[in-house]
mmCIF file of C-alpha atoms in Angstrom:
data_model
loop_
_atom_site.group_PDB
_atom_site.id
_atom_site.type_symbol
_atom_site.label_atom_id
_atom_site.label_comp_id
_atom_site.label_asym_id
_atom_site.label_seq_id
_atom_site.Cartn_x
_atom_site.Cartn_y
_atom_site.Cartn_z
ATOM 1 C CA MET M 1 130.300 110.451 79.299
ATOM 2 C CA THR M 2 133.639 109.844 77.623
ATOM 3 C CA THR M 3 134.898 106.676 76.032
ATOM 4 C CA SER M 4 138.286 105.094 75.727
ATOM 5 C CA ILE M 5 137.401 103.148 72.579
ATOM 6 C CA GLU M 6 139.636 103.969 69.664
ATOM 7 C CA ASN M 7 137.954 106.020 66.869
ATOM 8 C CA ALA M 8 134.698 106.435 68.824
ATOM 9 C CA ILE M 9 132.850 109.699 68.205
ATOM 10 C CA PRO M 10 129.490 111.033 69.428
ATOM 11 C CA TYR M 11 126.537 109.824 67.381
ATOM 12 C CA LYS M 12 125.703 111.796 64.269
ATOM 13 C CA GLY M 13 123.244 111.053 61.500
ATOM 14 C CA ASP M 14 123.670 110.110 57.868
ATOM 15 C CA ASP M 15 126.155 111.889 55.636
ATOM 16 C CA ALA M 16 125.500 112.630 51.945
ATOM 17 C CA VAL M 17 126.714 109.224 50.739
ATOM 18 C CA GLN M 18 124.566 107.358 53.282
ATOM 19 C CA ASN M 19 121.558 109.460 52.277
ATOM 20 C CA MET M 20 122.159 108.495 48.661
ATOM 21 C CA ALA M 21 122.392 104.818 49.625
ATOM 22 C CA ARG M 22 119.130 105.092 51.568
ATOM 23 C CA GLN M 23 117.261 106.658 48.651
ATOM 24 C CA MET M 24 118.852 104.914 45.681
ATOM 25 C CA ALA M 25 119.243 101.247 46.678
ATOM 26 C CA TRP M 26 115.843 100.024 45.431
ATOM 27 C CA PRO M 27 115.518 102.343 42.373
ATOM 28 C CA MET M 28 118.993 101.213 41.277
ATOM 29 C CA LEU M 29 117.961 97.564 41.633
ATOM 30 C CA GLY M 30 114.823 98.237 39.568
ATOM 31 C CA MET M 31 116.763 99.973 36.808
ATOM 32 C CA GLY M 32 119.323 97.166 36.764
ATOM 33 C CA VAL M 33 116.700 94.447 36.468
ATOM 34 C CA MET M 34 114.924 96.381 33.681
ATOM 35 C CA SER M 35 118.212 96.755 31.820
ATOM 36 C CA VAL M 36 118.972 93.028 32.081
ATOM 37 C CA VAL M 37 115.445 92.129 30.922
ATOM 38 C CA THR M 38 115.818 94.561 27.995
ATOM 39 C CA ALA M 39 119.124 92.883 27.102
ATOM 40 C CA PHE M 40 117.442 89.477 27.117
ATOM 41 C CA ILE M 41 114.651 90.696 24.813
ATOM 42 C CA ILE M 42 117.191 92.229 22.416
ATOM 43 C CA ALA M 43 119.125 88.935 22.522
ATOM 44 C CA LEU M 44 115.958 87.073 21.479
ATOM 45 C CA VAL M 45 115.524 89.503 18.576
ATOM 46 C CA ALA M 46 119.200 89.052 17.642
ATOM 47 C CA GLY M 47 118.812 85.289 17.663
ATOM 48 C CA ASN M 48 115.713 85.593 15.518
ATOM 49 C CA ASN M 49 117.494 87.822 12.980
ATOM 50 C CA ILE M 50 120.593 85.655 12.741
ATOM 51 C CA GLY M 51 118.434 82.544 12.461
ATOM 52 C CA ALA M 52 116.461 84.225 9.675
ATOM 53 C CA PHE M 53 119.681 84.992 7.786
ATOM 54 C CA PHE M 54 120.666 81.321 7.762
ATOM 55 C CA SER M 55 117.179 80.205 6.707
ATOM 56 C CA PRO M 56 116.484 79.478 2.996
ATOM 57 C CA SER M 57 114.659 82.810 2.653
ATOM 58 C CA GLY M 58 117.336 84.733 4.555
ATOM 59 C CA VAL M 59 118.571 88.116 3.358
ATOM 60 C CA ALA M 60 121.806 89.907 4.179
ATOM 61 C CA SER M 61 120.039 92.681 6.097
ATOM 62 C CA ASP M 62 119.001 90.084 8.720
ATOM 63 C CA LEU M 63 122.670 89.501 9.496
ATOM 64 C CA GLY M 64 123.302 93.241 9.876
ATOM 65 C CA ARG M 65 120.412 93.676 12.283
ATOM 66 C CA GLY M 66 121.459 90.571 14.199
ATOM 67 C CA GLN M 67 125.037 91.775 14.647
ATOM 68 C CA ALA M 68 123.871 95.226 15.794
ATOM 69 C CA ASP M 69 121.526 93.561 18.278
ATOM 70 C CA VAL M 70 124.370 91.431 19.642
ATOM 71 C CA GLN M 71 126.309 94.633 20.419
ATOM 72 C CA LEU M 72 123.246 96.158 22.094
ATOM 73 C CA THR M 73 122.728 93.010 24.167
ATOM 74 C CA GLY M 74 126.192 93.244 25.718
ATOM 75 C CA ALA M 75 125.753 96.969 26.374
ATOM 76 C CA PHE M 76 122.430 96.608 28.226
ATOM 77 C CA LEU M 77 123.388 93.381 30.003
ATOM 78 C CA PHE M 78 126.505 94.681 31.712
ATOM 79 C CA LEU M 79 124.964 98.073 32.487
ATOM 80 C CA GLY M 80 122.191 96.184 34.283
ATOM 81 C CA MET M 81 124.612 93.930 36.138
ATOM 82 C CA GLY M 82 126.593 96.975 37.241
ATOM 83 C CA MET M 83 123.442 98.634 38.548
ATOM 84 C CA ILE M 84 122.359 95.491 40.409
ATOM 85 C CA LEU M 85 125.764 95.148 42.079
ATOM 86 C CA ALA M 86 125.711 98.876 42.935
ATOM 87 C CA SER M 87 122.299 98.326 44.512
ATOM 88 C CA ILE M 88 123.719 95.475 46.616
ATOM 89 C CA THR M 89 126.527 97.804 47.734
ATOM 90 C CA MET M 90 123.993 100.448 48.765
ATOM 91 C CA THR M 91 121.903 97.869 50.631
ATOM 92 C CA LEU M 92 125.000 96.817 52.574
ATOM 93 C CA VAL M 93 125.655 100.498 53.384
ATOM 94 C CA ASN M 94 122.091 100.618 54.704
ATOM 95 C CA ILE M 95 122.902 97.651 56.954
ATOM 96 C CA VAL M 96 125.820 99.686 58.344
ATOM 97 C CA ARG M 97 123.397 102.576 58.972
ATOM 98 C CA HIS M 98 120.946 100.300 60.787
ATOM 99 C CA LEU M 99 123.714 98.775 62.917
ATOM 100 C CA ARG M 100 124.824 102.286 63.884
ATOM 101 C CA ASP M 101 121.270 103.463 64.684
ATOM 102 C CA GLY M 102 120.536 100.256 66.617
ATOM 103 C CA GLY M 103 123.663 100.870 68.675
ATOM 104 C CA ARG M 104 122.491 104.418 69.379
ATOM 105 C CA ASP M 105 119.108 103.150 70.610
ATOM 106 C CA VAL M 106 120.671 100.532 72.896
ATOM 107 C CA GLN M 107 123.137 103.043 74.370
ATOM 108 C CA SER M 108 120.339 105.569 74.937
ATOM 109 C CA ALA M 109 118.204 102.908 76.638
ATOM 110 C CA LEU M 110 121.110 102.197 78.992
ATOM 111 C CA GLY M 111 121.388 105.896 79.819
ATOM 112 C CA ALA M 112 124.773 106.236 78.129
ATOM 113 C CA THR M 113 125.887 108.886 75.648
ATOM 114 C CA PRO M 114 125.347 107.418 72.164
ATOM 115 C CA MET M 115 128.701 106.870 70.495
ATOM 116 C CA GLN M 116 129.492 105.579 67.042
ATOM 117 C CA LEU M 117 132.558 104.430 65.172
ATOM 118 C CA LYS M 118 134.307 107.130 63.182
ATOM 119 C CA LYS M 119 133.939 106.281 59.494
ATOM 120 C CA PRO M 120 136.884 103.965 58.733
ATOM 121 C CA TRP M 121 138.900 104.221 55.530
ATOM 122 C CA THR M 122 137.047 101.213 54.137
ATOM 123 C CA GLY M 123 133.820 103.224 54.470
ATOM 124 C CA GLN M 124 135.413 106.269 52.839
ATOM 125 C CA ALA M 125 136.648 104.203 49.871
ATOM 126 C CA THR M 126 133.388 102.286 49.303
ATOM 127 C CA PRO M 127 131.457 105.014 47.385
ATOM 128 C CA MET M 128 134.543 105.887 45.335
ATOM 129 C CA PHE M 129 134.993 102.332 44.067
ATOM 130 C CA MET M 130 131.251 101.907 43.495
ATOM 131 C CA MET M 131 130.904 105.151 41.526
ATOM 132 C CA MET M 132 134.024 104.403 39.484
ATOM 133 C CA GLY M 133 132.653 100.975 38.630
ATOM 134 C CA VAL M 134 129.239 102.349 37.629
ATOM 135 C CA MET M 135 130.877 105.062 35.510
ATOM 136 C CA VAL M 136 132.995 102.444 33.734
ATOM 137 C CA GLU M 137 129.817 100.451 33.017
ATOM 138 C CA VAL M 138 128.040 103.565 31.686
ATOM 139 C CA LEU M 139 131.067 104.373 29.494
ATOM 140 C CA ALA M 140 131.111 100.794 28.177
ATOM 141 C CA PHE M 141 127.366 101.066 27.520
ATOM 142 C CA ILE M 142 127.810 104.230 25.420
ATOM 143 C CA LEU M 143 130.706 102.676 23.491
ATOM 144 C CA GLY M 144 128.604 99.555 22.934
ATOM 145 C CA ILE M 145 125.827 101.694 21.426
ATOM 146 C CA VAL M 146 128.397 103.355 19.138
ATOM 147 C CA ALA M 147 129.658 99.908 18.069
ATOM 148 C CA ALA M 148 126.077 98.779 17.396
ATOM 149 C CA VAL M 149 125.342 101.891 15.314
ATOM 150 C CA SER M 150 128.613 101.390 13.472
ATOM 151 C CA ILE M 151 127.942 97.760 12.507
ATOM 152 C CA GLY M 152 124.291 98.575 11.822
ATOM 153 C CA GLY M 153 125.317 101.180 9.244
ATOM 154 C CA VAL M 154 127.338 98.732 7.157
ATOM 155 C CA SER M 155 125.692 97.709 3.895
ATOM 156 C CA PRO M 156 124.362 94.132 4.231
ATOM 157 C CA GLY M 157 126.399 92.798 1.312
ATOM 158 C CA ALA M 158 129.620 93.997 2.905
ATOM 159 C CA LEU M 159 128.902 92.027 6.067
ATOM 160 C CA VAL M 160 128.388 88.817 4.134
ATOM 161 C CA ASN M 161 131.437 89.355 1.934
ATOM 162 C CA PRO M 162 133.904 91.872 3.390
ATOM 163 C CA ALA M 163 136.092 91.562 0.275
ATOM 164 C CA SER M 164 133.444 93.470 -1.674
ATOM 165 C CA ALA M 165 133.026 96.180 0.956
ATOM 166 C CA SER M 166 133.746 99.838 0.387
ATOM 167 C CA ALA M 167 136.455 101.583 2.388
ATOM 168 C CA ALA M 168 133.852 103.248 4.628
ATOM 169 C CA ASP M 169 132.108 99.943 5.309
ATOM 170 C CA LEU M 170 135.427 98.258 6.085
ATOM 171 C CA ALA M 171 136.259 101.024 8.545
ATOM 172 C CA ASP M 172 132.894 100.537 10.277
ATOM 173 C CA ILE M 173 133.339 96.756 10.411
ATOM 174 C CA GLY M 174 136.861 97.216 11.762
ATOM 175 C CA LEU M 175 135.653 99.607 14.470
ATOM 176 C CA ALA M 176 132.872 97.263 15.555
ATOM 177 C CA ARG M 177 135.116 94.184 15.555
ATOM 178 C CA ALA M 178 137.941 95.945 17.412
ATOM 179 C CA TRP M 179 135.638 97.401 20.056
ATOM 180 C CA ALA M 180 133.826 94.098 20.421
ATOM 181 C CA ALA M 181 137.229 92.615 21.280
ATOM 182 C CA TRP M 182 138.059 94.875 24.239
ATOM 183 C CA LEU M 183 134.660 96.147 25.417
ATOM 184 C CA PRO M 184 133.941 92.906 27.380
ATOM 185 C CA GLY M 185 137.214 93.401 29.239
ATOM 186 C CA LEU M 186 136.256 96.974 30.140
ATOM 187 C CA ARG M 187 132.867 95.784 31.371
ATOM 188 C CA LEU M 188 134.487 93.134 33.592
ATOM 189 C CA VAL M 189 136.842 95.754 35.049
ATOM 190 C CA GLY M 190 133.779 97.852 35.970
ATOM 191 C CA LEU M 191 132.131 94.889 37.682
ATOM 192 C CA ALA M 192 135.386 94.080 39.524
ATOM 193 C CA MET M 193 135.474 97.649 40.887
ATOM 194 C CA ILE M 194 131.904 97.397 42.199
ATOM 195 C CA LEU M 195 132.682 94.003 43.751
ATOM 196 C CA THR M 196 135.681 95.602 45.469
ATOM 197 C CA ALA M 197 133.268 98.200 46.887
ATOM 198 C CA ILE M 198 131.175 95.309 48.240
ATOM 199 C CA VAL M 199 134.248 93.797 49.943
ATOM 200 C CA LEU M 200 135.054 97.233 51.416
ATOM 201 C CA VAL M 201 131.558 97.677 52.867
ATOM 202 C CA LEU M 202 131.699 94.139 54.319
ATOM 203 C CA ALA M 203 134.945 95.105 56.055
ATOM 204 C CA THR M 204 133.155 98.200 57.399
ATOM 205 C CA ILE M 205 130.306 96.044 58.738
ATOM 206 C CA GLN M 206 132.874 93.894 60.558
ATOM 207 C CA ARG M 207 134.396 96.996 62.204
ATOM 208 C CA VAL M 208 130.983 98.323 63.251
ATOM 209 C CA ILE M 209 129.988 95.007 64.856
ATOM 210 C CA ARG M 210 133.312 94.865 66.692
ATOM 211 C CA PHE M 211 132.743 98.416 67.919
ATOM 212 C CA GLN M 212 129.387 97.344 69.367
ATOM 213 C CA GLY M 213 131.073 94.535 71.312
ATOM 214 C CA ASP M 214 133.702 96.956 72.589
ATOM 215 C CA ARG M 215 131.049 99.468 73.660
ATOM 216 C CA ILE M 216 128.980 96.866 75.534
ATOM 217 C CA SER M 217 132.124 95.742 77.357
ATOM 218 C CA GLU M 218 132.971 99.343 78.205
ATOM 219 C CA LEU M 219 129.502 100.136 79.546
ATOM 220 C CA ALA M 220 129.504 96.969 81.655
ATOM 221 C CA GLY M 221 133.004 97.630 82.979
ATOM 222 C CA MET D 1 144.181 91.969 73.798
ATOM 223 C CA THR D 2 145.553 95.479 73.883
ATOM 224 C CA ARG D 3 142.490 96.941 72.181
ATOM 225 C CA THR D 4 140.109 95.175 74.548
ATOM 226 C CA SER D 5 141.881 96.393 77.641
ATOM 227 C CA SER D 6 141.632 99.940 76.303
ATOM 228 C CA ALA D 7 138.012 99.424 75.353
ATOM 229 C CA GLY D 8 136.842 98.198 78.685
ATOM 230 C CA SER D 9 138.998 100.059 81.159
ATOM 231 C CA GLY D 10 138.640 98.365 84.490
ATOM 232 C CA ALA D 11 136.391 95.750 82.969
ATOM 233 C CA GLY D 12 137.796 93.047 85.193
ATOM 234 C CA THR D 13 137.957 89.347 84.616
ATOM 235 C CA ALA D 14 134.630 89.124 82.762
ATOM 236 C CA ASN D 15 135.864 91.272 79.906
ATOM 237 C CA ALA D 16 139.271 89.666 79.937
ATOM 238 C CA SER D 17 137.590 86.363 79.147
ATOM 239 C CA ILE D 18 136.124 87.678 75.881
ATOM 240 C CA ALA D 19 139.352 89.296 74.790
ATOM 241 C CA GLY D 20 140.515 86.095 73.224
ATOM 242 C CA THR D 21 137.603 86.041 70.785
ATOM 243 C CA ARG D 22 138.014 89.640 69.634
ATOM 244 C CA PRO D 23 139.030 89.616 65.958
ATOM 245 C CA ALA D 24 141.653 92.327 65.759
ATOM 246 C CA GLY D 25 144.708 93.265 63.805
ATOM 247 C CA THR D 26 145.250 94.476 60.283
ATOM 248 C CA ALA D 27 145.771 91.019 58.787
ATOM 249 C CA ILE D 28 142.188 89.902 59.303
ATOM 250 C CA GLU D 29 140.841 93.234 58.016
ATOM 251 C CA LEU D 30 143.099 93.557 54.996
ATOM 252 C CA GLY D 31 142.947 89.887 53.988
ATOM 253 C CA PRO D 32 139.714 90.120 51.952
ATOM 254 C CA LEU D 33 140.880 93.375 50.379
ATOM 255 C CA ALA D 34 144.196 91.806 49.365
ATOM 256 C CA VAL D 35 142.355 88.897 47.746
ATOM 257 C CA GLY D 36 140.000 91.397 46.080
ATOM 258 C CA MET D 37 142.922 93.352 44.677
ATOM 259 C CA VAL D 38 144.298 90.141 43.141
ATOM 260 C CA GLY D 39 140.930 89.673 41.401
ATOM 261 C CA VAL D 40 140.897 93.262 40.131
ATOM 262 C CA MET D 41 144.487 92.941 38.854
ATOM 263 C CA VAL D 42 143.651 89.715 36.985
ATOM 264 C CA THR D 43 140.645 91.429 35.363
ATOM 265 C CA VAL D 44 142.711 94.498 34.428
ATOM 266 C CA GLY D 45 145.362 92.175 32.943
ATOM 267 C CA ALA D 46 142.700 90.515 30.800
ATOM 268 C CA PHE D 47 141.452 93.945 29.700
ATOM 269 C CA ILE D 48 144.966 94.982 28.592
ATOM 270 C CA ALA D 49 145.314 91.740 26.614
ATOM 271 C CA LEU D 50 141.930 92.416 24.975
ATOM 272 C CA ILE D 51 143.083 95.887 23.923
ATOM 273 C CA VAL D 52 145.934 94.163 22.062
ATOM 274 C CA ALA D 53 143.328 91.875 20.458
ATOM 275 C CA GLY D 54 141.269 94.924 19.474
ATOM 276 C CA ILE D 55 144.269 96.603 17.836
ATOM 277 C CA ALA D 56 144.950 93.407 15.864
ATOM 278 C CA ALA D 57 141.273 93.247 14.821
ATOM 279 C CA ALA D 58 141.354 96.865 13.653
ATOM 280 C CA ASP D 59 144.375 96.064 11.479
ATOM 281 C CA VAL D 60 142.405 93.353 9.653
ATOM 282 C CA PHE D 61 139.659 95.786 8.459
ATOM 283 C CA PRO D 62 141.020 96.860 6.045
ATOM 284 C CA ALA D 63 144.203 94.816 5.809
ATOM 285 C CA THR D 64 146.774 97.514 5.076
ATOM 286 C CA SER D 65 149.689 95.097 4.695
ATOM 287 C CA GLY D 66 150.129 91.751 2.980
ATOM 288 C CA ALA D 67 148.035 88.630 3.328
ATOM 289 C CA ALA D 68 150.508 86.990 5.712
ATOM 290 C CA GLU D 69 150.428 90.019 7.994
ATOM 291 C CA ALA D 70 146.615 90.075 7.929
ATOM 292 C CA LEU D 71 146.513 86.378 8.789
ATOM 293 C CA ARG D 72 148.858 86.956 11.725
ATOM 294 C CA ASP D 73 146.696 89.842 12.968
ATOM 295 C CA GLN D 74 143.633 87.637 12.720
ATOM 296 C CA GLY D 75 145.428 84.937 14.703
ATOM 297 C CA VAL D 76 146.399 87.382 17.459
ATOM 298 C CA TRP D 77 142.842 88.744 17.536
ATOM 299 C CA LYS D 78 141.070 85.389 17.774
ATOM 300 C CA ALA D 79 143.632 83.657 20.025
ATOM 301 C CA THR D 80 143.843 86.521 22.523
ATOM 302 C CA GLN D 81 140.060 86.776 22.691
ATOM 303 C CA ALA D 82 139.885 83.028 23.311
ATOM 304 C CA TRP D 83 141.924 83.150 26.535
ATOM 305 C CA ALA D 84 141.587 86.737 27.762
ATOM 306 C CA ASN D 85 137.791 86.739 28.131
ATOM 307 C CA PRO D 86 137.850 83.671 30.440
ATOM 308 C CA LEU D 87 140.777 85.246 32.320
ATOM 309 C CA GLY D 88 138.601 88.278 33.051
ATOM 310 C CA ILE D 89 135.895 85.982 34.391
ATOM 311 C CA VAL D 90 138.529 84.247 36.554
ATOM 312 C CA GLY D 91 139.309 87.659 38.074
ATOM 313 C CA LEU D 92 135.642 88.149 38.933
ATOM 314 C CA ALA D 93 135.518 84.598 40.338
ATOM 315 C CA VAL D 94 138.429 85.442 42.656
ATOM 316 C CA LEU D 95 136.323 88.326 43.995
ATOM 317 C CA PHE D 96 133.116 86.290 44.235
ATOM 318 C CA ALA D 97 134.639 83.081 45.603
ATOM 319 C CA GLY D 98 137.609 84.501 47.516
ATOM 320 C CA ALA D 99 137.261 88.044 48.776
ATOM 321 C CA VAL D 100 133.517 88.104 49.536
ATOM 322 C CA PRO D 101 133.405 84.780 51.474
ATOM 323 C CA TYR D 102 136.592 85.798 53.324
ATOM 324 C CA ALA D 103 134.926 89.068 54.397
ATOM 325 C CA LEU D 104 131.745 87.219 55.402
ATOM 326 C CA ILE D 105 133.733 84.750 57.531
ATOM 327 C CA ASN D 106 135.359 87.724 59.276
ATOM 328 C CA ILE D 107 131.896 89.158 59.986
ATOM 329 C CA ARG D 108 130.778 85.830 61.446
ATOM 330 C CA LYS D 109 133.803 85.790 63.766
ATOM 331 C CA THR D 110 133.076 89.370 64.837
ATOM 332 C CA ILE D 111 129.431 88.536 65.561
ATOM 333 C CA SER D 112 130.696 85.741 67.840
ATOM 334 C CA TYR D 113 132.849 88.302 69.634
ATOM 335 C CA ARG D 114 129.870 90.632 70.079
ATOM 336 C CA ARG D 115 127.779 87.709 71.369
ATOM 337 C CA ASP D 116 130.446 86.983 73.996
ATOM 338 C CA ALA D 117 130.626 90.661 74.916
ATOM 339 C CA MET D 118 126.855 90.825 75.343
ATOM 340 C CA ALA D 119 126.662 87.549 77.266
ATOM 341 C CA THR D 120 129.267 88.873 79.663
ATOM 342 C CA GLY D 121 128.224 92.525 79.791
ATOM 343 C CA LEU D 122 124.428 92.444 79.801
ATOM 344 C CA PRO D 123 124.030 90.660 83.185
ATOM 345 C CA VAL D 124 126.293 93.317 84.709
ATOM 346 C CA LEU D 125 124.275 96.112 83.097
ATOM 347 C CA ILE D 126 120.972 94.563 84.221
ATOM 348 C CA GLN D 127 122.299 94.195 87.760
ATOM 349 C CA LYS D 128 123.399 97.848 87.732
ATOM 350 C CA GLY D 129 119.934 98.846 86.545
ATOM 351 C CA SER D 130 118.135 96.934 89.274
ATOM 352 C CA GLN D 131 120.390 98.382 91.978
ATOM 353 C CA SER D 132 119.854 102.005 90.922
#
């Protein structure tokens, strides 16, 4: 049986991207939650260290550890958020898969040839934006670790009084401060890309639902 | 209207009645994406401003020029960080509060269209089934 619906093709199963979404949605969510929880624990340690520095018995090394932990917190936190949003994207892709398979079952039950919507450009662009966003978050995570190592290697006295710092310590402080300035922006750009992927997959869901309405009308006509 | 008539060729008056509810056209599809792109652009703008802040911060450690220059760098660093970080969050908020709800509203409208299509088409299909 033929169809006159625009961009309708015979039913075919999952492609590689949809397979990945099927297998990775829940593991990605788990990894993201673990990363966020890790960030929270590191933040508690950072707060403890910085609080210890300002206590009467505080030593300069507490401040160094605290500042390194603050860098680590940001790195783990945004990596986790990126993974959670990527997991939401994959879950929405799975909804598209279920809508398509449900449509196949209904068409088969009616004795019609199962047709599906040809993957629209929004569906093609979804994995690209999601992967770009996750890669940006991973890059920001690695740079955040480097910043944490850099500030952690500074001698404690130099952190308290930068005027007395050696040239090497000043360079490390400068690197950590400069990266701490723009790394949050990079992390937000990564999240914005993954959110764009979510908007794209929502647009795909809308097209798939509309296709189902068109197909029902066609079969009844 | 055009798409529906091509979808249900010879569908008759029943299908013509649901044509009015069919969400079609590029505007409704591209609307959420356009709003999303605004959010991404705002976030990228904040990121570029923060790179400038980072360069100013790097110039402070160590201060290679005079004290006045170092003070100016510190001002650029702190001031830019103060407004650019919230600007980045505003970009995300545009995506969360603009693009995503817009796309969800479009889905709701499309589900209404599918409901109308099923309410009109299923009785016909059931009747066909009972006759055969």
